[in-house]
PDB file of C-alpha atoms in Angstrom:
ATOM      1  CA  UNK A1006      31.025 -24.570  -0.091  1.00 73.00           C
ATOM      2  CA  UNK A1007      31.935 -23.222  -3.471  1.00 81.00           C
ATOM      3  CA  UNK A1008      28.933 -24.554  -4.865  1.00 81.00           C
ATOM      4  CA  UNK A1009      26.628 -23.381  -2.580  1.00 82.00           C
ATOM      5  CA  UNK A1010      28.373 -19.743  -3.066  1.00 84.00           C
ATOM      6  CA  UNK A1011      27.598 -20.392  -7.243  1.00 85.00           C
ATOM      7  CA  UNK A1012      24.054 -21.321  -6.723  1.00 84.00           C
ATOM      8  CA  UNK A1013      23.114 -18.253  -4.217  1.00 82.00           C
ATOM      9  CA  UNK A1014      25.537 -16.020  -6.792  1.00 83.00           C
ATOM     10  CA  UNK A1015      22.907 -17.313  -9.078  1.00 83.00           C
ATOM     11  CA  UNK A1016      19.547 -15.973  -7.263  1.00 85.00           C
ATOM     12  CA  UNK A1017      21.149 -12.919  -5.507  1.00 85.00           C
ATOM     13  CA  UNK A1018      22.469 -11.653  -9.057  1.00 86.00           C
ATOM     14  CA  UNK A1019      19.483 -13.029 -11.161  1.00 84.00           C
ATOM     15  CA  UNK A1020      19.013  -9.878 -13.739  1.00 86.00           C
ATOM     16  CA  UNK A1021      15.263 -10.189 -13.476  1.00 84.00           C
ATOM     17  CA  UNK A1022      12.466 -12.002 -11.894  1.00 82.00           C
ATOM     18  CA  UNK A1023      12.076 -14.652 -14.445  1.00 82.00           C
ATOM     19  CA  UNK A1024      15.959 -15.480 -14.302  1.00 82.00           C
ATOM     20  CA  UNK A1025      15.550 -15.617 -10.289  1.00 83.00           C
ATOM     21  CA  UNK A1026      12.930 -18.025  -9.961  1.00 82.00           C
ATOM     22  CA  UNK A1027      13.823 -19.971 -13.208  1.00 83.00           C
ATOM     23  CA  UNK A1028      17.053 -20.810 -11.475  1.00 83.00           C
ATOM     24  CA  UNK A1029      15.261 -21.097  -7.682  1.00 83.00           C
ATOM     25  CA  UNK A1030      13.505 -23.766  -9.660  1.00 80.00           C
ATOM     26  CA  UNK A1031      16.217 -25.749 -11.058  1.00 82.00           C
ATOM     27  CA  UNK A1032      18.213 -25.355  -7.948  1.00 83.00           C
ATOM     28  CA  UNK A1033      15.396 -26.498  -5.607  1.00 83.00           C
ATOM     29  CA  UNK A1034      13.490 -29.149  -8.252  1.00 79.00           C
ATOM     30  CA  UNK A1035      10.181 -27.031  -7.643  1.00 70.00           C
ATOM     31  CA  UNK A1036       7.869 -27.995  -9.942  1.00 74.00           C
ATOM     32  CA  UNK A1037       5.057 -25.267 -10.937  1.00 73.00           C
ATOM     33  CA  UNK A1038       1.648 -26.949 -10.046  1.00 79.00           C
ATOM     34  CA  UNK A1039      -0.513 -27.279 -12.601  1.00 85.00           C
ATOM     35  CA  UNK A1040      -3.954 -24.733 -11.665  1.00 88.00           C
ATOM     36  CA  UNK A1041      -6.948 -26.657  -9.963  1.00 92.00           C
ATOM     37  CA  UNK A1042      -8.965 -24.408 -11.991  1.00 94.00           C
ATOM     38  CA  UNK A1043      -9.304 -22.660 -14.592  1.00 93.00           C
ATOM     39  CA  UNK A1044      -9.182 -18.533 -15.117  1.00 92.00           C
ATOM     40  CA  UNK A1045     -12.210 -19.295 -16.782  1.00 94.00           C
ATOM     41  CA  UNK A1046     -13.977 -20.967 -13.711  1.00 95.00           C
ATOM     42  CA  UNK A1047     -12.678 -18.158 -11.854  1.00 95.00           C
ATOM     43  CA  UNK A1048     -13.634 -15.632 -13.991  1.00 94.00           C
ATOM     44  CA  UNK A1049     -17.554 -16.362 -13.834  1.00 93.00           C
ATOM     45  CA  UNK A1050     -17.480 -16.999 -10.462  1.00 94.00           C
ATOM     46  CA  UNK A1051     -15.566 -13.370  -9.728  1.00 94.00           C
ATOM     47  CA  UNK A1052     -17.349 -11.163 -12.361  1.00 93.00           C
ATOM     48  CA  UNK A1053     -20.754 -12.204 -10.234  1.00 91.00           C
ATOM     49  CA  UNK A1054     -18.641 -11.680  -7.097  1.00 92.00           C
ATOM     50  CA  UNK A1055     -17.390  -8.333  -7.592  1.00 92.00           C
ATOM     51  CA  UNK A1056     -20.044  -6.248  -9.539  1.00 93.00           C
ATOM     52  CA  UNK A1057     -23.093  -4.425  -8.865  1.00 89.00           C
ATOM     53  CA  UNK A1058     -26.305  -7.269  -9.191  1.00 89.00           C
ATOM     54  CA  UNK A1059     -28.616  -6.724 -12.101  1.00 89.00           C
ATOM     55  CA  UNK A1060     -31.410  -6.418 -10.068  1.00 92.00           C
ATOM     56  CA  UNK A1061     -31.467  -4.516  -6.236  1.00 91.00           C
ATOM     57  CA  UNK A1062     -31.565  -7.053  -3.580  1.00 92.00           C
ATOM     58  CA  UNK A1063     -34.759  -6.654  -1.339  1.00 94.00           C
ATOM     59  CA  UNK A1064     -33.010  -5.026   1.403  1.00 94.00           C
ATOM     60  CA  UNK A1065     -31.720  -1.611  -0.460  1.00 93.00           C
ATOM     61  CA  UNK A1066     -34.232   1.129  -0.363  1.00 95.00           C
ATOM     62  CA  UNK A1067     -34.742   1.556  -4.346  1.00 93.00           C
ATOM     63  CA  UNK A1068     -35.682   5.299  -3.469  1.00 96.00           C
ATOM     64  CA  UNK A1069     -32.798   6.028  -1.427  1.00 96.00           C
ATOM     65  CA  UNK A1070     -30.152   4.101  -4.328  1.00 94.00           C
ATOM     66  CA  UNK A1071     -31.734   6.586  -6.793  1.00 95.00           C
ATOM     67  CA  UNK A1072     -31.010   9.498  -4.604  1.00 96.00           C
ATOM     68  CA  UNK A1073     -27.567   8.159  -3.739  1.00 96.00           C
ATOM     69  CA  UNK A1074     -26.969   7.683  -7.426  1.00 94.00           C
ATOM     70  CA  UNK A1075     -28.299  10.800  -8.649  1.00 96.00           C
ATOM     71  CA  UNK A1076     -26.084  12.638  -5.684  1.00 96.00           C
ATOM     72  CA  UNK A1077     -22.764  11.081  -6.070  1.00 95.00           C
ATOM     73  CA  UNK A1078     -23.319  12.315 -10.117  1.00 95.00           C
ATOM     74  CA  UNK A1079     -23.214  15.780  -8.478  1.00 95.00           C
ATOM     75  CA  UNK A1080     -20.160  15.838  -6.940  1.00 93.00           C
ATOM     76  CA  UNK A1081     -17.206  17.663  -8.778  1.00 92.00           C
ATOM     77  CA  UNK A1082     -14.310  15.749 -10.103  1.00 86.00           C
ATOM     78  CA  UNK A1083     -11.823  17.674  -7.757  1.00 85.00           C
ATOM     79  CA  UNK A1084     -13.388  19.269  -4.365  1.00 86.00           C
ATOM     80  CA  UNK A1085     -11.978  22.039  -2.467  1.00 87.00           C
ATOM     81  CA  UNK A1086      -9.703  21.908   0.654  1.00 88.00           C
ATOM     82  CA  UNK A1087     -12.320  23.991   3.115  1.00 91.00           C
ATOM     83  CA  UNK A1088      -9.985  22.526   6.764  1.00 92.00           C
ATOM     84  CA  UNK A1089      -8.603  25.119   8.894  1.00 91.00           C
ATOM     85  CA  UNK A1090      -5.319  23.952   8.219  1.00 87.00           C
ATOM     86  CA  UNK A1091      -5.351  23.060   5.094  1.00 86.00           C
ATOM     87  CA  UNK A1092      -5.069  19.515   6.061  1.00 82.00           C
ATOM     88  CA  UNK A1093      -5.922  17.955   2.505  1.00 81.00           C
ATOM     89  CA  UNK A1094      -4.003  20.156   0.127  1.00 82.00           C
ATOM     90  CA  UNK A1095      -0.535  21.616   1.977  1.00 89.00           C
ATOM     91  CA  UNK A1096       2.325  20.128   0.589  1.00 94.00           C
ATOM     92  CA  UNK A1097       3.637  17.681   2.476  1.00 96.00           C
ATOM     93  CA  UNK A1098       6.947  17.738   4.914  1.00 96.00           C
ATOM     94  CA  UNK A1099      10.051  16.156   4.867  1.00 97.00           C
ATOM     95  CA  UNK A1100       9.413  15.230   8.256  1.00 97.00           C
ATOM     96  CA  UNK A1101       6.315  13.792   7.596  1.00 97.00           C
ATOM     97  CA  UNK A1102       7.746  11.586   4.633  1.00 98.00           C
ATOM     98  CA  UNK A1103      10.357  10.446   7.452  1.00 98.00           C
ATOM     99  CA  UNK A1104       7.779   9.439   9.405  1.00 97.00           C
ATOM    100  CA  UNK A1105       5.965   6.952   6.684  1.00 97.00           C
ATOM    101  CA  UNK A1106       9.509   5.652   6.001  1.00 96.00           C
ATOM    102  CA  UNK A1107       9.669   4.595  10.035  1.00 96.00           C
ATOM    103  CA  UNK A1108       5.969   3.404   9.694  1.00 95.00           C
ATOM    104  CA  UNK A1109       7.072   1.406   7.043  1.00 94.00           C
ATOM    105  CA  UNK A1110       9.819  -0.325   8.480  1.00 94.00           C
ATOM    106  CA  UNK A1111       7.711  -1.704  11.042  1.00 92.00           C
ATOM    107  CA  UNK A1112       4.861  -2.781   9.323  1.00 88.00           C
ATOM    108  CA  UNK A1113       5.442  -3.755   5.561  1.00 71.00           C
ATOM    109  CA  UNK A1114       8.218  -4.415   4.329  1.00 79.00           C
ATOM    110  CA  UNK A1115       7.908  -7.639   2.508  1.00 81.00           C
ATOM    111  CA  UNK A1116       4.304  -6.688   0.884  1.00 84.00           C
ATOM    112  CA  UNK A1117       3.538  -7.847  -2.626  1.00 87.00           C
ATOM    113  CA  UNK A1118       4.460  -5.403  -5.158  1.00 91.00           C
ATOM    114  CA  UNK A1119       1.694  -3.697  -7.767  1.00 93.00           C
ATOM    115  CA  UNK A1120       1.973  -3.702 -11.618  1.00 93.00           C
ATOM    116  CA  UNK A1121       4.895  -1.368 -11.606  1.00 94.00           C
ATOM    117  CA  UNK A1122       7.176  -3.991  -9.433  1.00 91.00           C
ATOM    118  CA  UNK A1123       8.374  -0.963  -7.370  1.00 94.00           C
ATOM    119  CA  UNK A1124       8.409  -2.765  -3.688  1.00 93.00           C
ATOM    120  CA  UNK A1125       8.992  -0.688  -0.109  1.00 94.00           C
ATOM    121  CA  UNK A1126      12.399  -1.587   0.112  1.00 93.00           C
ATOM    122  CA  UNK A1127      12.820   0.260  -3.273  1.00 94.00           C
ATOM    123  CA  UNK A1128      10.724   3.408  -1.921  1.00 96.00           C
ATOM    124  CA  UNK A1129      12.905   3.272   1.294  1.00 96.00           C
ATOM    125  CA  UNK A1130      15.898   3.462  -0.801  1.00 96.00           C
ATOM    126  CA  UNK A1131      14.335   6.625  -2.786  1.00 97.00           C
ATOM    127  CA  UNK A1132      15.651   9.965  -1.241  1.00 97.00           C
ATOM    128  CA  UNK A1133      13.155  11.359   1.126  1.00 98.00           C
ATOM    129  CA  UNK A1134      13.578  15.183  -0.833  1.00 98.00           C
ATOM    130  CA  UNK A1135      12.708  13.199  -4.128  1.00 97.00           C
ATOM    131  CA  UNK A1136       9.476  11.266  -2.684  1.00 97.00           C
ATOM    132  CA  UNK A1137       8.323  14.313  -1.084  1.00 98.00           C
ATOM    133  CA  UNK A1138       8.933  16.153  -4.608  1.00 98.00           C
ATOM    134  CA  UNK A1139       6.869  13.569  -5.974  1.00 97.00           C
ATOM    135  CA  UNK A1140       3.918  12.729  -3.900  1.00 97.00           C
ATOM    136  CA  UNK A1141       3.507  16.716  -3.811  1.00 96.00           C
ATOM    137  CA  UNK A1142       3.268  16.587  -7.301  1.00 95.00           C
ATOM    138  CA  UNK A1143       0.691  13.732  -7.266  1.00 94.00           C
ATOM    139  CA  UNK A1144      -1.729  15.939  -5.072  1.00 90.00           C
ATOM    140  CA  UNK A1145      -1.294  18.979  -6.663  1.00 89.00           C
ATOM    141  CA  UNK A1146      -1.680  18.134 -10.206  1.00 89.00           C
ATOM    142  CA  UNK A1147      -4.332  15.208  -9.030  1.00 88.00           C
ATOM    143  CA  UNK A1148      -3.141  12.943 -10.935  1.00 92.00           C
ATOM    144  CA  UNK A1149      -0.578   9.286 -10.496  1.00 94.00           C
ATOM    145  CA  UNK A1150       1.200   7.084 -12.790  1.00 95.00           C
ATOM    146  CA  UNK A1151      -1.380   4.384 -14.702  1.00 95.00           C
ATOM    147  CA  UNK A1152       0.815   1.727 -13.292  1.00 95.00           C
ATOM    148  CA  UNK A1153      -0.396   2.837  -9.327  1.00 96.00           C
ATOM    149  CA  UNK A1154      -3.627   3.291 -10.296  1.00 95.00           C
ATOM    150  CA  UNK A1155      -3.969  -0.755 -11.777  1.00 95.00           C
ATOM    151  CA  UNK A1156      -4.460  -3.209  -9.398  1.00 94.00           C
ATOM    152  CA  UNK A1157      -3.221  -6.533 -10.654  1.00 92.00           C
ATOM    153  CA  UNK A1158      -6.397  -8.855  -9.049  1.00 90.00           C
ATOM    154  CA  UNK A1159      -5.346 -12.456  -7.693  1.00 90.00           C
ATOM    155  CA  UNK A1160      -7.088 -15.427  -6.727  1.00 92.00           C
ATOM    156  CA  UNK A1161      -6.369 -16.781  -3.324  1.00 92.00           C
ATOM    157  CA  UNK A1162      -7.608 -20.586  -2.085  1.00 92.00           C
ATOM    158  CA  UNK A1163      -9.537 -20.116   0.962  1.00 94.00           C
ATOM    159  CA  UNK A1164      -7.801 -21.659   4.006  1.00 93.00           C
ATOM    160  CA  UNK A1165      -9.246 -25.710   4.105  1.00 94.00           C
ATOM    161  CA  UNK A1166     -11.404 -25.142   1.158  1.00 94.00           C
ATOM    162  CA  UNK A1167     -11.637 -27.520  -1.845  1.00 94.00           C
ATOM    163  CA  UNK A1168      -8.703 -26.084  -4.272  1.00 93.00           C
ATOM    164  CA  UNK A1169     -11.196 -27.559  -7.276  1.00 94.00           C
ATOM    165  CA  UNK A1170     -14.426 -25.829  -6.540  1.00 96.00           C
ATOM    166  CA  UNK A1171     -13.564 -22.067  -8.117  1.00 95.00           C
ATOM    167  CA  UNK A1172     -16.115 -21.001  -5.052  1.00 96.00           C
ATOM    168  CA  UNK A1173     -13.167 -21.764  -2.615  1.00 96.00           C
ATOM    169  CA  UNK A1174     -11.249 -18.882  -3.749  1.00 95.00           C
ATOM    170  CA  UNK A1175     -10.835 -15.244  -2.751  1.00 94.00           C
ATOM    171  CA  UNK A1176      -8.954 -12.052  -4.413  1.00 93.00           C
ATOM    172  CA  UNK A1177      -6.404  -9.772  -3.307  1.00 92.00           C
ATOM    173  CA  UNK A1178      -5.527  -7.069  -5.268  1.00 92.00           C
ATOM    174  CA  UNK A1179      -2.107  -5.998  -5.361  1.00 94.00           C
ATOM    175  CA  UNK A1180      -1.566  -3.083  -5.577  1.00 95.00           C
ATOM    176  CA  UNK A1181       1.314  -0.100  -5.960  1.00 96.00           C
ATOM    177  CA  UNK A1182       3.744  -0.125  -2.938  1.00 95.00           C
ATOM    178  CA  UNK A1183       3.994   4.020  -3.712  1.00 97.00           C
ATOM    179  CA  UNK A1184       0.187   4.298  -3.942  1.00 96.00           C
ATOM    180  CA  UNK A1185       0.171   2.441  -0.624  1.00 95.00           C
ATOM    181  CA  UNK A1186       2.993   4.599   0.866  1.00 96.00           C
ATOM    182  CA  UNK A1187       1.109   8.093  -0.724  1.00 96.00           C
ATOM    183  CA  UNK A1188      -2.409   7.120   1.153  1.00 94.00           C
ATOM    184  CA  UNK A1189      -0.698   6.344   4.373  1.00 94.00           C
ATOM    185  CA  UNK A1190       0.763   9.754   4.100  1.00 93.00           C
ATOM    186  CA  UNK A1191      -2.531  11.328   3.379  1.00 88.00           C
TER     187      UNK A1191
END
């Protein structure tokens, strides 16, 4: 019993990830696999994947993409709240932070965490006064921290796909847990 005690001392008190699963590892003789394939595999297979084609495929209207285009370049960088209620720019309540804290313990709590390892247990524990001071700022000065803002992009094996064909794999992007928490707000 006192050894079992030591080793989950070890993981619950871990000072950082690395330490955590560097001892998970030696505690549970988990061996990191070594990759089916390469980021460079990946890489070509993605960069076709996720960006615009050189060429328009035959089914976009060329005409309409060039009005689209030439529209979006139009729009200002910052539009104006024109609701009613100012749905889109009043600060935002205590009560409705409260209410994304509920919605959150019911739905996400063990979601992946974004570049800036902040997780929704950690944005439960901040004090709803000092999120609501914050995500107020966010909106009215338009702006986030870089580290919400960067998606850190994955690659997933599709579900009984061939783990060596880079074609097999998807991505997730993971992303800010107080980005996430912010748009469910909005």
């Amino acid at each position: 019993a006192d050894r079992r005690r030591e080793h989950l001392d070890q993981l619950v008190h871990a000072p950082t990830p690395a330490s955590f699963w560097s001892a998970y590892r030696r505690l549970t003789g988990v061996k990191p696999r070594r990759p089916l394939v390469t980021a460079s595999q990946l890489k070509s297979v993605f960069v076709e994947r996720m960006n615009p084609p050189p060429l328009l495929p035959p089914s976009f209207d060329p005409l309409q993409h060039s009005l689209n285009r030439l529209y979006s370049q139009t729009l200002p960088h910052r539009t104006r709240d024109t609701t009613v209620g100012q749905h889109f720019s009043r600060p935002f309540s205590e009560e409705e932070i409260e209410a994304v804290k509920v919605h959150l313990r019911k739905h996400n709590l063990h979601s992946a965490q974004g570049l800036d390892r902040v997780g929704y247990e950690d944005v439960l524990a901040i004090p709803t006064e000092r999120l609501q001071e914050l995500f107020n700022a966010c909106i009215e000065e338009g702006e986030a921290p870089q580290s919400w803002l960067t998606a850190i992009l994955a690659a997933v094996k599709k579900p009984k796909k061939d783990g060596s064909d880079p074609e097999s794999y998807r991505t997730i992007g993971l992303e800010s847990c107080l980005l996430k928490t912010l748009t469910v707000l909005i």
